[in-house]
């Protein structure tokens, strides 16, 4: 069984008290291995925060479960432990703010306060929330608060939101993080920057686990569609 599988088995066996000290255990276990710590923390954060978000609107749809499986891949022999941890996180009395804060603290410790994984986590949560065709108002409130705890700017939050919520503020412009009044060369430059930032090699260098690459593909689709729409309008 993998290190993550062993951790989740132990957490599932010990119950809620283990969840409350999870990130401290991760820090102790992988103090000298920042890369493994980031990957394990990412996996656990996606499970715990996805469960907390499901609790926000009170309904877990099959589409959301399917999206969760796309964001977080795991071997078949670990499925039982993953969903036991998911269920424990839903029942845990600790608020989602505690988990988000611990994840940010872990990233700050290992990434000097600049951890791209936080953006990836929020993007993955949006992907799950939008899987049934819309993002519930309570889910959006949840996601906005997670973004605040992660230290993301309002502009960055709107850019992530616009990729998943149709008709979000600024539409295609928000996806690229530009303004409708920006000249086309500026918009194109920003588009190319986003393409470079989301290249698989760049994502791997930022510590993004392999299982998250499917979300990166969806993100690139949204970025390309936004640029195509804007450039077509500008050329008209």
mmCIF file of C-alpha atoms in Angstrom:
data_model
loop_
_atom_site.group_PDB
_atom_site.id
_atom_site.type_symbol
_atom_site.label_atom_id
_atom_site.label_comp_id
_atom_site.label_asym_id
_atom_site.label_seq_id
_atom_site.Cartn_x
_atom_site.Cartn_y
_atom_site.Cartn_z
ATOM 1 C CA UNK A 1 0.000 0.000 0.000
ATOM 2 C CA UNK A 2 1.263 3.528 -0.776
ATOM 3 C CA UNK A 3 2.268 6.038 1.897
ATOM 4 C CA UNK A 4 -0.958 7.947 1.284
ATOM 5 C CA UNK A 5 -2.992 4.756 1.500
ATOM 6 C CA UNK A 6 -1.385 3.856 4.820
ATOM 7 C CA UNK A 7 -2.054 7.346 6.184
ATOM 8 C CA UNK A 8 -5.695 7.272 5.163
ATOM 9 C CA UNK A 9 -6.149 3.781 6.594
ATOM 10 C CA UNK A 10 -4.779 4.935 9.938
ATOM 11 C CA UNK A 11 -6.880 8.111 9.894
ATOM 12 C CA UNK A 12 -10.030 6.181 9.034
ATOM 13 C CA UNK A 13 -9.322 3.734 11.833
ATOM 14 C CA UNK A 14 -8.575 6.380 14.462
ATOM 15 C CA UNK A 15 -11.497 8.642 13.614
ATOM 16 C CA UNK A 16 -12.090 12.352 13.883
ATOM 17 C CA UNK A 17 -9.292 13.166 16.321
ATOM 18 C CA UNK A 18 -6.777 12.061 13.692
ATOM 19 C CA UNK A 19 -8.315 14.423 11.145
ATOM 20 C CA UNK A 20 -7.887 17.360 13.498
ATOM 21 C CA UNK A 21 -4.109 16.768 13.735
ATOM 22 C CA UNK A 22 -3.587 15.555 10.195
ATOM 23 C CA UNK A 23 -1.517 18.422 8.844
ATOM 24 C CA UNK A 24 0.732 18.435 11.897
ATOM 25 C CA UNK A 25 1.387 14.753 11.266
ATOM 26 C CA UNK A 26 2.168 15.446 7.624
ATOM 27 C CA UNK A 27 4.640 18.163 8.604
ATOM 28 C CA UNK A 28 6.385 15.808 11.017
ATOM 29 C CA UNK A 29 6.432 12.837 8.645
ATOM 30 C CA UNK A 30 7.778 14.725 5.635
ATOM 31 C CA UNK A 31 9.723 17.557 7.226
ATOM 32 C CA UNK A 32 12.659 17.022 4.853
ATOM 33 C CA UNK A 33 10.642 15.999 1.814
ATOM 34 C CA UNK A 34 8.674 19.041 0.667
ATOM 35 C CA UNK A 35 7.580 17.471 -2.619
ATOM 36 C CA UNK A 36 5.983 14.408 -1.010
ATOM 37 C CA UNK A 37 4.447 16.606 1.689
ATOM 38 C CA UNK A 38 2.817 18.845 -0.924
ATOM 39 C CA UNK A 39 1.423 15.885 -2.850
ATOM 40 C CA UNK A 40 0.038 14.111 0.206
ATOM 41 C CA UNK A 41 -1.354 17.380 1.597
ATOM 42 C CA UNK A 42 -3.001 18.108 -1.750
ATOM 43 C CA UNK A 43 -4.677 14.704 -1.777
ATOM 44 C CA UNK A 44 -5.980 14.962 1.766
ATOM 45 C CA UNK A 45 -7.079 18.586 1.296
ATOM 46 C CA UNK A 46 -9.066 17.693 -1.804
ATOM 47 C CA UNK A 47 -10.818 14.896 0.065
ATOM 48 C CA UNK A 48 -11.569 16.937 3.201
ATOM 49 C CA UNK A 49 -12.538 20.202 1.504
ATOM 50 C CA UNK A 50 -14.607 18.446 -1.173
ATOM 51 C CA UNK A 51 -16.502 16.696 1.631
ATOM 52 C CA UNK A 52 -17.014 19.965 3.494
ATOM 53 C CA UNK A 53 -18.258 21.617 0.299
ATOM 54 C CA UNK A 54 -20.732 18.773 -0.264
ATOM 55 C CA UNK A 55 -22.076 19.496 3.191
ATOM 56 C CA UNK A 56 -22.530 23.181 2.247
ATOM 57 C CA UNK A 57 -25.525 22.537 -0.039
ATOM 58 C CA UNK A 58 -26.555 19.271 1.602
ATOM 59 C CA UNK A 59 -26.634 17.270 -1.653
ATOM 60 C CA UNK A 60 -23.968 15.057 -3.190
ATOM 61 C CA UNK A 61 -24.869 14.313 -6.810
ATOM 62 C CA UNK A 62 -23.464 11.461 -8.891
ATOM 63 C CA UNK A 63 -21.929 14.067 -11.205
ATOM 64 C CA UNK A 64 -20.023 15.554 -8.266
ATOM 65 C CA UNK A 65 -18.755 12.118 -7.254
ATOM 66 C CA UNK A 66 -17.617 11.505 -10.836
ATOM 67 C CA UNK A 67 -15.864 14.889 -10.869
ATOM 68 C CA UNK A 68 -14.229 14.077 -7.536
ATOM 69 C CA UNK A 69 -12.856 10.866 -9.048
ATOM 70 C CA UNK A 70 -11.448 12.846 -11.970
ATOM 71 C CA UNK A 71 -9.704 15.336 -9.694
ATOM 72 C CA UNK A 72 -8.460 12.755 -7.252
ATOM 73 C CA UNK A 73 -7.396 9.421 -8.754
ATOM 74 C CA UNK A 74 -6.470 6.530 -6.509
ATOM 75 C CA UNK A 75 -5.808 2.775 -6.803
ATOM 76 C CA UNK A 76 -8.884 0.537 -6.434
ATOM 77 C CA UNK A 77 -7.528 -1.003 -3.219
ATOM 78 C CA UNK A 78 -7.481 2.461 -1.587
ATOM 79 C CA UNK A 79 -11.052 3.420 -2.518
ATOM 80 C CA UNK A 80 -12.523 2.261 0.794
ATOM 81 C CA UNK A 81 -10.103 4.370 2.832
ATOM 82 C CA UNK A 82 -10.565 7.427 0.590
ATOM 83 C CA UNK A 83 -14.332 7.432 1.028
ATOM 84 C CA UNK A 84 -14.101 6.632 4.733
ATOM 85 C CA UNK A 85 -11.959 9.736 5.082
ATOM 86 C CA UNK A 86 -14.450 11.664 2.916
ATOM 87 C CA UNK A 87 -17.322 10.600 5.188
ATOM 88 C CA UNK A 88 -15.338 11.444 8.333
ATOM 89 C CA UNK A 89 -14.594 14.918 6.991
ATOM 90 C CA UNK A 90 -18.303 15.500 6.306
ATOM 91 C CA UNK A 91 -19.170 14.520 9.884
ATOM 92 C CA UNK A 92 -16.267 16.304 11.570
ATOM 93 C CA UNK A 93 -17.294 19.249 13.738
ATOM 94 C CA UNK A 94 -14.202 21.237 12.707
ATOM 95 C CA UNK A 95 -15.113 23.946 10.198
ATOM 96 C CA UNK A 96 -13.728 23.933 6.675
ATOM 97 C CA UNK A 97 -11.821 27.118 7.565
ATOM 98 C CA UNK A 98 -9.585 25.038 9.830
ATOM 99 C CA UNK A 99 -8.610 22.692 7.003
ATOM 100 C CA UNK A 100 -8.054 25.527 4.534
ATOM 101 C CA UNK A 101 -5.915 27.415 7.060
ATOM 102 C CA UNK A 102 -3.795 24.361 7.814
ATOM 103 C CA UNK A 103 -3.229 23.743 4.124
ATOM 104 C CA UNK A 104 -2.155 27.351 3.610
ATOM 105 C CA UNK A 105 0.174 27.066 6.594
ATOM 106 C CA UNK A 106 1.716 23.912 5.189
ATOM 107 C CA UNK A 107 2.246 25.595 1.831
ATOM 108 C CA UNK A 108 3.767 28.666 3.482
ATOM 109 C CA UNK A 109 6.192 26.419 5.337
ATOM 110 C CA UNK A 110 7.316 24.589 2.205
ATOM 111 C CA UNK A 111 6.900 27.243 -0.504
ATOM 112 C CA UNK A 112 7.960 30.464 1.210
ATOM 113 C CA UNK A 113 4.367 31.667 1.162
ATOM 114 C CA UNK A 114 3.980 31.326 -2.621
ATOM 115 C CA UNK A 115 2.367 27.976 -3.268
ATOM 116 C CA UNK A 116 0.636 27.520 -6.605
ATOM 117 C CA UNK A 117 -0.996 24.385 -5.222
ATOM 118 C CA UNK A 118 -3.540 26.557 -3.385
ATOM 119 C CA UNK A 119 -4.833 27.872 -6.699
ATOM 120 C CA UNK A 120 -4.980 24.317 -8.029
ATOM 121 C CA UNK A 121 -6.977 23.150 -5.004
ATOM 122 C CA UNK A 122 -9.549 25.940 -5.439
ATOM 123 C CA UNK A 123 -9.778 25.236 -9.170
ATOM 124 C CA UNK A 124 -10.405 21.562 -8.412
ATOM 125 C CA UNK A 125 -13.118 22.407 -5.891
ATOM 126 C CA UNK A 126 -14.832 24.656 -8.463
ATOM 127 C CA UNK A 127 -14.632 21.800 -10.973
ATOM 128 C CA UNK A 128 -16.428 19.476 -8.543
ATOM 129 C CA UNK A 129 -19.030 22.095 -7.557
ATOM 130 C CA UNK A 130 -19.887 22.829 -11.192
ATOM 131 C CA UNK A 131 -20.149 19.170 -12.183
ATOM 132 C CA UNK A 132 -23.958 19.106 -11.930
ATOM 133 C CA UNK A 133 -24.321 22.089 -14.249
ATOM 134 C CA UNK A 134 -24.283 24.992 -11.820
ATOM 135 C CA UNK A 135 -22.592 26.192 -8.645
ATOM 136 C CA UNK A 136 -25.031 26.526 -5.748
ATOM 137 C CA UNK A 137 -25.026 29.866 -3.945
ATOM 138 C CA UNK A 138 -23.900 28.203 -0.700
ATOM 139 C CA UNK A 139 -21.096 26.445 -2.567
ATOM 140 C CA UNK A 140 -20.007 29.764 -4.046
ATOM 141 C CA UNK A 141 -19.926 31.320 -0.574
ATOM 142 C CA UNK A 142 -17.855 28.353 0.610
ATOM 143 C CA UNK A 143 -15.419 28.678 -2.310
ATOM 144 C CA UNK A 144 -15.057 32.429 -1.862
ATOM 145 C CA UNK A 145 -14.163 31.953 1.790
ATOM 146 C CA UNK A 146 -11.614 29.261 0.914
ATOM 147 C CA UNK A 147 -10.059 31.679 -1.585
ATOM 148 C CA UNK A 148 -9.834 34.349 1.113
ATOM 149 C CA UNK A 149 -8.139 31.952 3.534
ATOM 150 C CA UNK A 150 -5.706 30.904 0.802
ATOM 151 C CA UNK A 151 -4.803 34.569 0.353
ATOM 152 C CA UNK A 152 -5.957 34.780 -3.253
ATOM 153 C CA UNK A 153 -6.897 38.180 -4.613
ATOM 154 C CA UNK A 154 -10.457 38.973 -5.659
ATOM 155 C CA UNK A 155 -9.257 39.184 -9.275
ATOM 156 C CA UNK A 156 -7.699 35.716 -9.080
ATOM 157 C CA UNK A 157 -10.864 34.299 -7.525
ATOM 158 C CA UNK A 158 -13.000 35.843 -10.295
ATOM 159 C CA UNK A 159 -10.672 34.401 -12.931
ATOM 160 C CA UNK A 160 -11.055 30.899 -11.499
ATOM 161 C CA UNK A 161 -14.807 31.374 -11.053
ATOM 162 C CA UNK A 162 -15.267 32.550 -14.647
ATOM 163 C CA UNK A 163 -13.828 29.263 -15.940
ATOM 164 C CA UNK A 164 -16.571 27.297 -14.190
ATOM 165 C CA UNK A 165 -19.544 29.652 -13.769
ATOM 166 C CA UNK A 166 -20.991 30.736 -17.089
ATOM 167 C CA UNK A 167 -21.727 34.423 -17.235
ATOM 168 C CA UNK A 168 -19.335 35.186 -14.388
ATOM 169 C CA UNK A 169 -18.116 38.731 -13.916
ATOM 170 C CA UNK A 170 -16.345 39.875 -17.044
ATOM 171 C CA UNK A 171 -17.007 36.612 -18.917
ATOM 172 C CA UNK A 172 -14.169 35.714 -21.282
ATOM 173 C CA UNK A 173 -12.135 38.699 -20.108
ATOM 174 C CA UNK A 174 -12.291 37.449 -16.518
ATOM 175 C CA UNK A 175 -10.995 34.039 -17.617
ATOM 176 C CA UNK A 176 -7.847 35.719 -18.945
ATOM 177 C CA UNK A 177 -7.657 38.246 -16.128
ATOM 178 C CA UNK A 178 -7.894 41.271 -18.416
ATOM 179 C CA UNK A 179 -10.329 44.159 -18.886
ATOM 180 C CA UNK A 180 -12.576 44.717 -21.939
ATOM 181 C CA UNK A 181 -10.854 48.084 -22.392
ATOM 182 C CA UNK A 182 -7.379 46.527 -22.684
ATOM 183 C CA UNK A 183 -5.863 46.691 -26.195
ATOM 184 C CA UNK A 184 -5.691 43.400 -28.080
ATOM 185 C CA UNK A 185 -1.838 43.152 -27.868
ATOM 186 C CA UNK A 186 -2.088 43.299 -24.063
ATOM 187 C CA UNK A 187 -4.824 40.663 -24.031
ATOM 188 C CA UNK A 188 -2.834 38.407 -26.367
ATOM 189 C CA UNK A 189 0.261 38.778 -24.208
ATOM 190 C CA UNK A 190 -1.729 37.743 -21.150
ATOM 191 C CA UNK A 191 -3.192 34.789 -23.043
ATOM 192 C CA UNK A 192 0.298 33.564 -23.986
ATOM 193 C CA UNK A 193 1.440 33.973 -20.385
ATOM 194 C CA UNK A 194 -1.410 31.745 -19.214
ATOM 195 C CA UNK A 195 -0.555 29.136 -21.847
ATOM 196 C CA UNK A 196 3.040 29.038 -20.595
ATOM 197 C CA UNK A 197 1.976 28.955 -16.933
ATOM 198 C CA UNK A 198 -0.298 25.986 -17.535
ATOM 199 C CA UNK A 199 2.167 23.891 -19.529
ATOM 200 C CA UNK A 200 2.458 20.408 -17.913
ATOM 201 C CA UNK A 201 6.164 20.908 -17.204
ATOM 202 C CA UNK A 202 5.473 24.187 -15.381
ATOM 203 C CA UNK A 203 2.688 22.595 -13.363
ATOM 204 C CA UNK A 204 4.909 19.673 -12.370
ATOM 205 C CA UNK A 205 7.615 22.130 -11.269
ATOM 206 C CA UNK A 206 5.041 23.831 -9.018
ATOM 207 C CA UNK A 207 4.380 20.517 -7.291
ATOM 208 C CA UNK A 208 0.999 19.833 -8.891
ATOM 209 C CA UNK A 209 0.287 16.079 -8.582
ATOM 210 C CA UNK A 210 -0.159 14.103 -11.787
ATOM 211 C CA UNK A 211 -3.812 13.375 -11.025
ATOM 212 C CA UNK A 212 -4.595 17.089 -11.277
ATOM 213 C CA UNK A 213 -3.473 17.324 -14.887
ATOM 214 C CA UNK A 214 -6.963 16.465 -16.157
ATOM 215 C CA UNK A 215 -8.209 19.676 -14.545
ATOM 216 C CA UNK A 216 -5.345 21.580 -16.142
ATOM 217 C CA UNK A 217 -6.552 20.316 -19.525
ATOM 218 C CA UNK A 218 -10.032 21.691 -18.827
ATOM 219 C CA UNK A 219 -8.496 24.978 -17.697
ATOM 220 C CA UNK A 220 -6.554 25.284 -20.953
ATOM 221 C CA UNK A 221 -9.738 24.637 -22.929
ATOM 222 C CA UNK A 222 -11.439 27.529 -21.108
ATOM 223 C CA UNK A 223 -8.441 29.810 -21.686
ATOM 224 C CA UNK A 224 -8.319 28.992 -25.404
ATOM 225 C CA UNK A 225 -12.075 29.460 -25.832
ATOM 226 C CA UNK A 226 -11.906 32.819 -24.055
ATOM 227 C CA UNK A 227 -9.076 34.011 -26.332
ATOM 228 C CA UNK A 228 -10.885 32.769 -29.462
ATOM 229 C CA UNK A 229 -14.067 34.595 -28.457
ATOM 230 C CA UNK A 230 -12.276 37.844 -27.597
ATOM 231 C CA UNK A 231 -10.080 37.869 -30.699
ATOM 232 C CA UNK A 232 -13.100 37.180 -32.914
ATOM 233 C CA UNK A 233 -15.039 40.073 -31.363
ATOM 234 C CA UNK A 234 -12.030 42.399 -31.607
ATOM 235 C CA UNK A 235 -11.541 41.514 -35.274
ATOM 236 C CA UNK A 236 -15.178 42.186 -36.170
#
